[in-house]
PDB file of C-alpha atoms in Angstrom:
ATOM      1  CA  GLU A 304      26.285 -22.073  12.727  1.00  0.00           C
ATOM      2  CA  THR A 305      29.723 -21.144  13.966  1.00  0.00           C
ATOM      3  CA  VAL A 306      30.321 -22.433  17.518  1.00  0.00           C
ATOM      4  CA  LEU A 307      32.788 -20.421  19.564  1.00  0.00           C
ATOM      5  CA  THR A 308      34.532 -22.153  22.454  1.00  0.00           C
ATOM      6  CA  GLN A 309      36.255 -20.000  25.052  1.00  0.00           C
ATOM      7  CA  SER A 310      38.942 -21.226  27.389  1.00  0.00           C
ATOM      8  CA  PRO A 311      39.524 -21.334  30.243  1.00  0.00           C
ATOM      9  CA  GLY A 312      36.132 -21.072  31.796  1.00  0.00           C
ATOM     10  CA  THR A 313      37.605 -19.261  34.758  1.00  0.00           C
ATOM     11  CA  LEU A 314      40.999 -17.656  35.077  1.00  0.00           C
ATOM     12  CA  SER A 315      42.420 -16.725  38.498  1.00  0.00           C
ATOM     13  CA  LEU A 316      45.171 -14.090  38.436  1.00  0.00           C
ATOM     14  CA  SER A 317      46.576 -11.288  40.543  1.00  0.00           C
ATOM     15  CA  PRO A 318      46.743  -7.616  39.637  1.00  0.00           C
ATOM     16  CA  GLY A 319      49.804  -6.866  37.634  1.00  0.00           C
ATOM     17  CA  GLU A 320      49.873 -10.257  35.876  1.00  0.00           C
ATOM     18  CA  ARG A 321      49.021 -10.962  32.255  1.00  0.00           C
ATOM     19  CA  ALA A 322      45.815 -12.662  31.177  1.00  0.00           C
ATOM     20  CA  THR A 323      45.521 -14.753  28.064  1.00  0.00           C
ATOM     21  CA  LEU A 324      41.993 -15.708  26.983  1.00  0.00           C
ATOM     22  CA  SER A 325      41.267 -18.001  24.051  1.00  0.00           C
ATOM     23  CA  CYS A 326      38.385 -18.240  21.628  1.00  0.00           C
ATOM     24  CA  ARG A 327      38.258 -21.097  19.091  1.00  0.00           C
ATOM     25  CA  ALA A 328      35.779 -21.189  16.275  1.00  0.00           C
ATOM     26  CA  SER A 329      34.251 -24.372  14.724  1.00  0.00           C
ATOM     27  CA  GLN A 330      34.891 -22.922  11.271  1.00  0.00           C
ATOM     28  CA  SER A 331      36.905 -19.985   9.868  1.00  0.00           C
ATOM     29  CA  VAL A 332      35.597 -16.669  10.909  1.00  0.00           C
ATOM     30  CA  SER A 333      34.903 -14.614   7.815  1.00  0.00           C
ATOM     31  CA  SER A 334      37.186 -11.651   7.345  1.00  0.00           C
ATOM     32  CA  ASN A 335      38.327 -12.130  10.924  1.00  0.00           C
ATOM     33  CA  ASN A 336      35.135 -10.472  12.077  1.00  0.00           C
ATOM     34  CA  LEU A 337      35.761 -11.390  15.689  1.00  0.00           C
ATOM     35  CA  ALA A 338      34.968  -9.103  18.629  1.00  0.00           C
ATOM     36  CA  TRP A 339      35.704  -9.275  22.349  1.00  0.00           C
ATOM     37  CA  TYR A 340      33.465  -7.800  25.034  1.00  0.00           C
ATOM     38  CA  GLN A 341      33.851  -7.186  28.766  1.00  0.00           C
ATOM     39  CA  GLN A 342      30.876  -7.486  31.096  1.00  0.00           C
ATOM     40  CA  LYS A 343      30.837  -6.495  34.732  1.00  0.00           C
ATOM     41  CA  PRO A 344      28.020  -7.453  37.140  1.00  0.00           C
ATOM     42  CA  GLY A 345      24.809  -5.523  36.604  1.00  0.00           C
ATOM     43  CA  GLN A 346      26.171  -3.834  33.475  1.00  0.00           C
ATOM     44  CA  ALA A 347      25.733  -4.220  29.757  1.00  0.00           C
ATOM     45  CA  PRO A 348      28.723  -5.609  27.867  1.00  0.00           C
ATOM     46  CA  ARG A 349      31.310  -3.230  26.450  1.00  0.00           C
ATOM     47  CA  LEU A 350      33.190  -3.631  23.159  1.00  0.00           C
ATOM     48  CA  LEU A 351      36.912  -4.053  23.636  1.00  0.00           C
ATOM     49  CA  ILE A 352      38.196  -5.411  20.330  1.00  0.00           C
ATOM     50  CA  TYR A 353      36.746  -5.713  16.833  1.00  0.00           C
ATOM     51  CA  GLY A 354      38.169  -7.207  13.674  1.00  0.00           C
ATOM     52  CA  ALA A 355      40.188  -9.551  15.873  1.00  0.00           C
ATOM     53  CA  ALA A 356      42.842  -6.972  16.685  1.00  0.00           C
ATOM     54  CA  SER A 357      41.500  -3.395  16.591  1.00  0.00           C
ATOM     55  CA  ARG A 358      40.883  -1.697  19.910  1.00  0.00           C
ATOM     56  CA  ALA A 359      37.540   0.095  20.277  1.00  0.00           C
ATOM     57  CA  THR A 360      37.440   3.747  21.148  1.00  0.00           C
ATOM     58  CA  GLY A 361      38.652   4.475  24.673  1.00  0.00           C
ATOM     59  CA  ILE A 362      39.976   1.008  25.380  1.00  0.00           C
ATOM     60  CA  PRO A 363      43.358   1.022  27.149  1.00  0.00           C
ATOM     61  CA  GLU A 364      46.414  -0.218  25.327  1.00  0.00           C
ATOM     62  CA  ARG A 365      46.899  -3.063  27.827  1.00  0.00           C
ATOM     63  CA  PHE A 366      44.064  -4.825  25.977  1.00  0.00           C
ATOM     64  CA  SER A 367      45.079  -6.494  22.705  1.00  0.00           C
ATOM     65  CA  GLY A 368      43.604  -8.991  20.353  1.00  0.00           C
ATOM     66  CA  SER A 369      45.243 -11.376  17.946  1.00  0.00           C
ATOM     67  CA  GLY A 370      44.564 -14.412  15.798  1.00  0.00           C
ATOM     68  CA  SER A 371      42.937 -15.324  12.558  1.00  0.00           C
ATOM     69  CA  GLY A 372      40.936 -18.102  10.969  1.00  0.00           C
ATOM     70  CA  THR A 373      39.671 -20.214  13.869  1.00  0.00           C
ATOM     71  CA  ASP A 374      41.978 -19.262  16.758  1.00  0.00           C
ATOM     72  CA  PHE A 375      41.799 -15.936  18.563  1.00  0.00           C
ATOM     73  CA  THR A 376      43.315 -14.539  21.696  1.00  0.00           C
ATOM     74  CA  LEU A 377      42.566 -11.599  23.979  1.00  0.00           C
ATOM     75  CA  THR A 378      45.570 -10.518  26.056  1.00  0.00           C
ATOM     76  CA  ILE A 379      45.385  -8.176  28.997  1.00  0.00           C
ATOM     77  CA  ASN A 380      48.756  -6.887  30.199  1.00  0.00           C
ATOM     78  CA  ARG A 381      49.338  -5.680  33.735  1.00  0.00           C
ATOM     79  CA  LEU A 382      45.947  -6.550  35.151  1.00  0.00           C
ATOM     80  CA  GLU A 383      44.226  -3.801  37.077  1.00  0.00           C
ATOM     81  CA  ALA A 384      41.458  -4.283  39.651  1.00  0.00           C
ATOM     82  CA  GLU A 385      38.822  -2.996  37.189  1.00  0.00           C
ATOM     83  CA  ASP A 386      39.714  -5.732  34.635  1.00  0.00           C
ATOM     84  CA  PHE A 387      38.234  -8.521  36.678  1.00  0.00           C
ATOM     85  CA  ALA A 388      35.025  -9.353  34.857  1.00  0.00           C
ATOM     86  CA  VAL A 389      33.535 -11.820  32.317  1.00  0.00           C
ATOM     87  CA  TYR A 390      34.828 -11.747  28.732  1.00  0.00           C
ATOM     88  CA  TYR A 391      32.987 -12.884  25.678  1.00  0.00           C
ATOM     89  CA  CYS A 392      34.034 -13.351  22.070  1.00  0.00           C
ATOM     90  CA  GLN A 393      31.576 -13.000  19.194  1.00  0.00           C
ATOM     91  CA  GLN A 394      31.867 -13.689  15.517  1.00  0.00           C
ATOM     92  CA  TYR A 395      29.939 -11.348  13.236  1.00  0.00           C
ATOM     93  CA  GLY A 396      31.217 -12.701   9.898  1.00  0.00           C
ATOM     94  CA  THR A 397      28.595 -15.332   9.223  1.00  0.00           C
ATOM     95  CA  LEU A 398      24.944 -15.426  10.162  1.00  0.00           C
ATOM     96  CA  PRO A 399      23.817 -16.307  12.690  1.00  0.00           C
ATOM     97  CA  TYR A 400      26.284 -14.248  14.656  1.00  0.00           C
ATOM     98  CA  THR A 401      27.318 -16.248  17.750  1.00  0.00           C
ATOM     99  CA  PHE A 402      28.908 -15.674  21.116  1.00  0.00           C
ATOM    100  CA  GLY A 403      31.332 -17.821  23.064  1.00  0.00           C
ATOM    101  CA  GLN A 404      30.200 -19.016  26.490  1.00  0.00           C
ATOM    102  CA  GLY A 405      32.441 -16.556  28.368  1.00  0.00           C
ATOM    103  CA  THR A 406      35.600 -16.555  30.450  1.00  0.00           C
ATOM    104  CA  LYS A 407      35.399 -15.307  34.035  1.00  0.00           C
ATOM    105  CA  LEU A 408      38.543 -13.494  35.069  1.00  0.00           C
ATOM    106  CA  GLU A 409      38.704 -13.449  38.864  1.00  0.00           C
ATOM    107  CA  ILE A 410      41.134 -12.117  41.444  1.00  0.00           C
ATOM    108  CA  LYS A 411      43.462 -14.743  42.863  1.00  0.00           C
TER     109      LYS A 411
ATOM    110  CA  GLU B1120      26.367  10.857  21.125  1.00  0.00           C
ATOM    111  CA  VAL B1121      24.875   7.456  20.293  1.00  0.00           C
ATOM    112  CA  GLN B1122      22.292   6.335  22.824  1.00  0.00           C
ATOM    113  CA  LEU B1123      20.000   3.294  22.989  1.00  0.00           C
ATOM    114  CA  VAL B1124      17.201   3.762  25.475  1.00  0.00           C
ATOM    115  CA  GLN B1125      15.214   0.653  26.365  1.00  0.00           C
ATOM    116  CA  SER B1126      11.778   0.339  27.821  1.00  0.00           C
ATOM    117  CA  GLY B1127      11.385  -0.558  31.469  1.00  0.00           C
ATOM    118  CA  ALA B1128      11.272  -3.837  33.319  1.00  0.00           C
ATOM    119  CA  GLU B1129       8.215  -6.059  32.756  1.00  0.00           C
ATOM    120  CA  VAL B1130       6.485  -8.726  34.868  1.00  0.00           C
ATOM    121  CA  LYS B1131       4.183 -10.996  32.879  1.00  0.00           C
ATOM    122  CA  LYS B1132       2.301 -14.267  33.196  1.00  0.00           C
ATOM    123  CA  PRO B1133       2.929 -17.269  30.980  1.00  0.00           C
ATOM    124  CA  GLY B1134       0.872 -17.010  27.825  1.00  0.00           C
ATOM    125  CA  GLU B1135       0.769 -13.235  27.796  1.00  0.00           C
ATOM    126  CA  SER B1136       2.120 -11.122  24.952  1.00  0.00           C
ATOM    127  CA  LEU B1137       4.792  -8.472  25.186  1.00  0.00           C
ATOM    128  CA  LYS B1138       6.586  -5.890  23.056  1.00  0.00           C
ATOM    129  CA  ILE B1139       9.690  -4.162  24.365  1.00  0.00           C
ATOM    130  CA  SER B1140      11.392  -1.223  22.697  1.00  0.00           C
ATOM    131  CA  CYS B1141      14.749   0.346  22.057  1.00  0.00           C
ATOM    132  CA  LYS B1142      14.877   4.037  20.976  1.00  0.00           C
ATOM    133  CA  ALA B1143      18.037   5.035  19.138  1.00  0.00           C
ATOM    134  CA  SER B1144      19.497   8.485  18.873  1.00  0.00           C
ATOM    135  CA  GLY B1145      22.717  10.182  17.894  1.00  0.00           C
ATOM    136  CA  TYR B1146      23.167   8.440  14.508  1.00  0.00           C
ATOM    137  CA  ARG B1147      21.222   7.681  11.339  1.00  0.00           C
ATOM    138  CA  PHE B1148      18.987   4.851  12.413  1.00  0.00           C
ATOM    139  CA  THR B1149      18.386   3.541   8.921  1.00  0.00           C
ATOM    140  CA  ASN B1150      22.088   3.040   8.178  1.00  0.00           C
ATOM    141  CA  ASP B1151      23.109   0.388  10.709  1.00  0.00           C
ATOM    142  CA  TRP B1152      21.864  -3.057  11.750  1.00  0.00           C
ATOM    143  CA  ILE B1153      20.350  -3.171  15.260  1.00  0.00           C
ATOM    144  CA  GLY B1154      19.534  -6.325  17.142  1.00  0.00           C
ATOM    145  CA  TRP B1155      18.778  -8.113  20.394  1.00  0.00           C
ATOM    146  CA  VAL B1156      20.814 -10.219  22.775  1.00  0.00           C
ATOM    147  CA  ARG B1157      19.388 -12.395  25.538  1.00  0.00           C
ATOM    148  CA  GLN B1158      21.071 -13.046  28.883  1.00  0.00           C
ATOM    149  CA  MET B1159      19.258 -15.528  31.102  1.00  0.00           C
ATOM    150  CA  PRO B1160      19.864 -15.281  34.859  1.00  0.00           C
ATOM    151  CA  GLY B1161      23.475 -16.074  35.666  1.00  0.00           C
ATOM    152  CA  LYS B1162      24.181 -17.141  32.069  1.00  0.00           C
ATOM    153  CA  GLY B1163      25.998 -15.917  28.956  1.00  0.00           C
ATOM    154  CA  LEU B1164      25.066 -13.885  25.982  1.00  0.00           C
ATOM    155  CA  GLU B1165      22.822 -15.338  23.244  1.00  0.00           C
ATOM    156  CA  TRP B1166      22.395 -13.778  19.829  1.00  0.00           C
ATOM    157  CA  MET B1167      18.723 -13.464  18.996  1.00  0.00           C
ATOM    158  CA  GLY B1168      18.600 -11.574  15.750  1.00  0.00           C
ATOM    159  CA  ILE B1169      19.094  -8.297  13.887  1.00  0.00           C
ATOM    160  CA  ILE B1170      17.147  -5.915  11.663  1.00  0.00           C
ATOM    161  CA  TYR B1171      18.261  -3.344   9.114  1.00  0.00           C
ATOM    162  CA  PRO B1172      15.838  -0.451   9.666  1.00  0.00           C
ATOM    163  CA  GLY B1173      16.527   0.922   6.189  1.00  0.00           C
ATOM    164  CA  ASP B1174      14.609  -1.882   4.477  1.00  0.00           C
ATOM    165  CA  SER B1175      13.378  -3.932   7.508  1.00  0.00           C
ATOM    166  CA  SER B1176      15.531  -6.968   6.517  1.00  0.00           C
ATOM    167  CA  THR B1177      15.615  -9.284   9.462  1.00  0.00           C
ATOM    168  CA  ARG B1178      17.703 -12.251  10.468  1.00  0.00           C
ATOM    169  CA  TYR B1179      17.075 -14.598  13.443  1.00  0.00           C
ATOM    170  CA  GLY B1180      19.166 -17.005  15.406  1.00  0.00           C
ATOM    171  CA  PRO B1181      17.950 -20.619  15.004  1.00  0.00           C
ATOM    172  CA  SER B1182      16.796 -20.804  18.625  1.00  0.00           C
ATOM    173  CA  PHE B1183      14.659 -17.749  18.259  1.00  0.00           C
ATOM    174  CA  GLN B1184      13.217 -18.119  14.791  1.00  0.00           C
ATOM    175  CA  GLY B1185       9.452 -18.394  15.180  1.00  0.00           C
ATOM    176  CA  GLN B1186       9.661 -17.581  18.875  1.00  0.00           C
ATOM    177  CA  VAL B1187       9.995 -13.816  18.706  1.00  0.00           C
ATOM    178  CA  THR B1188       9.482 -11.019  16.219  1.00  0.00           C
ATOM    179  CA  ILE B1189      12.016  -8.220  15.647  1.00  0.00           C
ATOM    180  CA  SER B1190      10.692  -5.053  14.011  1.00  0.00           C
ATOM    181  CA  ALA B1191      11.609  -1.383  13.632  1.00  0.00           C
ATOM    182  CA  ASP B1192       9.833   1.895  13.081  1.00  0.00           C
ATOM    183  CA  LYS B1193      12.248   4.125  11.252  1.00  0.00           C
ATOM    184  CA  SER B1194      10.008   7.180  11.653  1.00  0.00           C
ATOM    185  CA  ILE B1195      10.743   7.159  15.424  1.00  0.00           C
ATOM    186  CA  SER B1196      14.126   5.388  15.295  1.00  0.00           C
ATOM    187  CA  THR B1197      12.866   2.557  17.475  1.00  0.00           C
ATOM    188  CA  ALA B1198      13.455  -1.195  17.360  1.00  0.00           C
ATOM    189  CA  TYR B1199      11.181  -3.711  18.992  1.00  0.00           C
ATOM    190  CA  LEU B1200      11.230  -7.252  20.286  1.00  0.00           C
ATOM    191  CA  GLN B1201       7.899  -9.025  20.561  1.00  0.00           C
ATOM    192  CA  TRP B1202       6.456 -12.236  21.979  1.00  0.00           C
ATOM    193  CA  SER B1203       2.984 -13.502  21.300  1.00  0.00           C
ATOM    194  CA  SER B1204       2.929 -16.041  24.149  1.00  0.00           C
ATOM    195  CA  LEU B1205       5.530 -15.807  26.878  1.00  0.00           C
ATOM    196  CA  LYS B1206       6.990 -18.769  28.708  1.00  0.00           C
ATOM    197  CA  ALA B1207       8.692 -18.900  32.098  1.00  0.00           C
ATOM    198  CA  SER B1208      11.929 -19.660  30.201  1.00  0.00           C
ATOM    199  CA  ASP B1209      11.746 -16.233  28.537  1.00  0.00           C
ATOM    200  CA  THR B1210      12.765 -14.702  31.892  1.00  0.00           C
ATOM    201  CA  ALA B1211      15.939 -12.821  31.097  1.00  0.00           C
ATOM    202  CA  ILE B1212      17.570  -9.500  30.446  1.00  0.00           C
ATOM    203  CA  TYR B1213      17.297  -8.370  26.831  1.00  0.00           C
ATOM    204  CA  TYR B1214      19.806  -5.982  25.427  1.00  0.00           C
ATOM    205  CA  CYS B1215      19.427  -4.022  22.223  1.00  0.00           C
ATOM    206  CA  ALA B1216      22.627  -3.540  20.366  1.00  0.00           C
ATOM    207  CA  ARG B1217      23.873  -1.509  17.410  1.00  0.00           C
ATOM    208  CA  TYR B1218      26.148  -3.274  14.924  1.00  0.00           C
ATOM    209  CA  THR B1219      28.917  -1.554  13.006  1.00  0.00           C
ATOM    210  CA  TYR B1220      32.142  -3.457  13.604  1.00  0.00           C
ATOM    211  CA  GLY B1221      30.778  -5.833  16.222  1.00  0.00           C
ATOM    212  CA  ILE B1222      28.371  -4.320  18.719  1.00  0.00           C
ATOM    213  CA  ASP B1223      29.692  -0.837  19.450  1.00  0.00           C
ATOM    214  CA  TYR B1224      26.735   0.358  21.445  1.00  0.00           C
ATOM    215  CA  TRP B1225      24.572  -1.554  23.864  1.00  0.00           C
ATOM    216  CA  GLY B1226      21.323  -0.529  25.587  1.00  0.00           C
ATOM    217  CA  PRO B1227      21.155  -0.890  29.366  1.00  0.00           C
ATOM    218  CA  GLY B1228      18.911  -3.934  29.115  1.00  0.00           C
ATOM    219  CA  THR B1229      15.273  -4.710  29.829  1.00  0.00           C
ATOM    220  CA  LEU B1230      14.539  -7.300  32.511  1.00  0.00           C
ATOM    221  CA  VAL B1231      11.575  -9.474  31.581  1.00  0.00           C
ATOM    222  CA  THR B1232      10.171 -11.710  34.295  1.00  0.00           C
ATOM    223  CA  VAL B1233       7.652 -14.328  33.370  1.00  0.00           C
ATOM    224  CA  SER B1234       5.977 -16.020  36.331  1.00  0.00           C
ATOM    225  CA  SER B1235       2.620 -17.336  37.291  1.00  0.00           C
TER     226      SER B1235
END
């Protein structure tokens, strides 16, 4: 199965700063079928990015995804208070679909 | 509007059986894969498996193969996750999830607590 490794485990930043989250796959992700999700405490995850770089409906432009093959990045520009949460990547190109272990974005 | 409505929280004893549900609405249920994701207390997301309600094709994650059963009743647009013998380690929140490009819709989650 494709193992996804996210880094860092925790990222401490201040509002207004830029966050860069990494997701590395153990093998090439088929058709760049890589998604990013945001999860806040007590809530279900929410789709942010699909196809590595396409924003889901209603997602602000400050969220962007990039990468291909085995290396992917989620960038959040000008962090807002509501962005502090846990972020997961998921590959849905090869069964079994797998998630990364998550990156916690916390307020510095 | 797409909605995934999950059944309520459950408290069970080890060894008991359980079937939880996810009723879909707002789209053609038979046209998209739907699946389940586990989140153990304080932990990350784990991919359990998916089903295509159109023909009941099912795929499981390696850790869940043989441990749970995923099914769907297309006549009532409902997906199910079933255990025949629960363990304490099955205590978790279980999310149902619709797949198009990634998981675009998530249910609110069903908390399953297994304790003697």
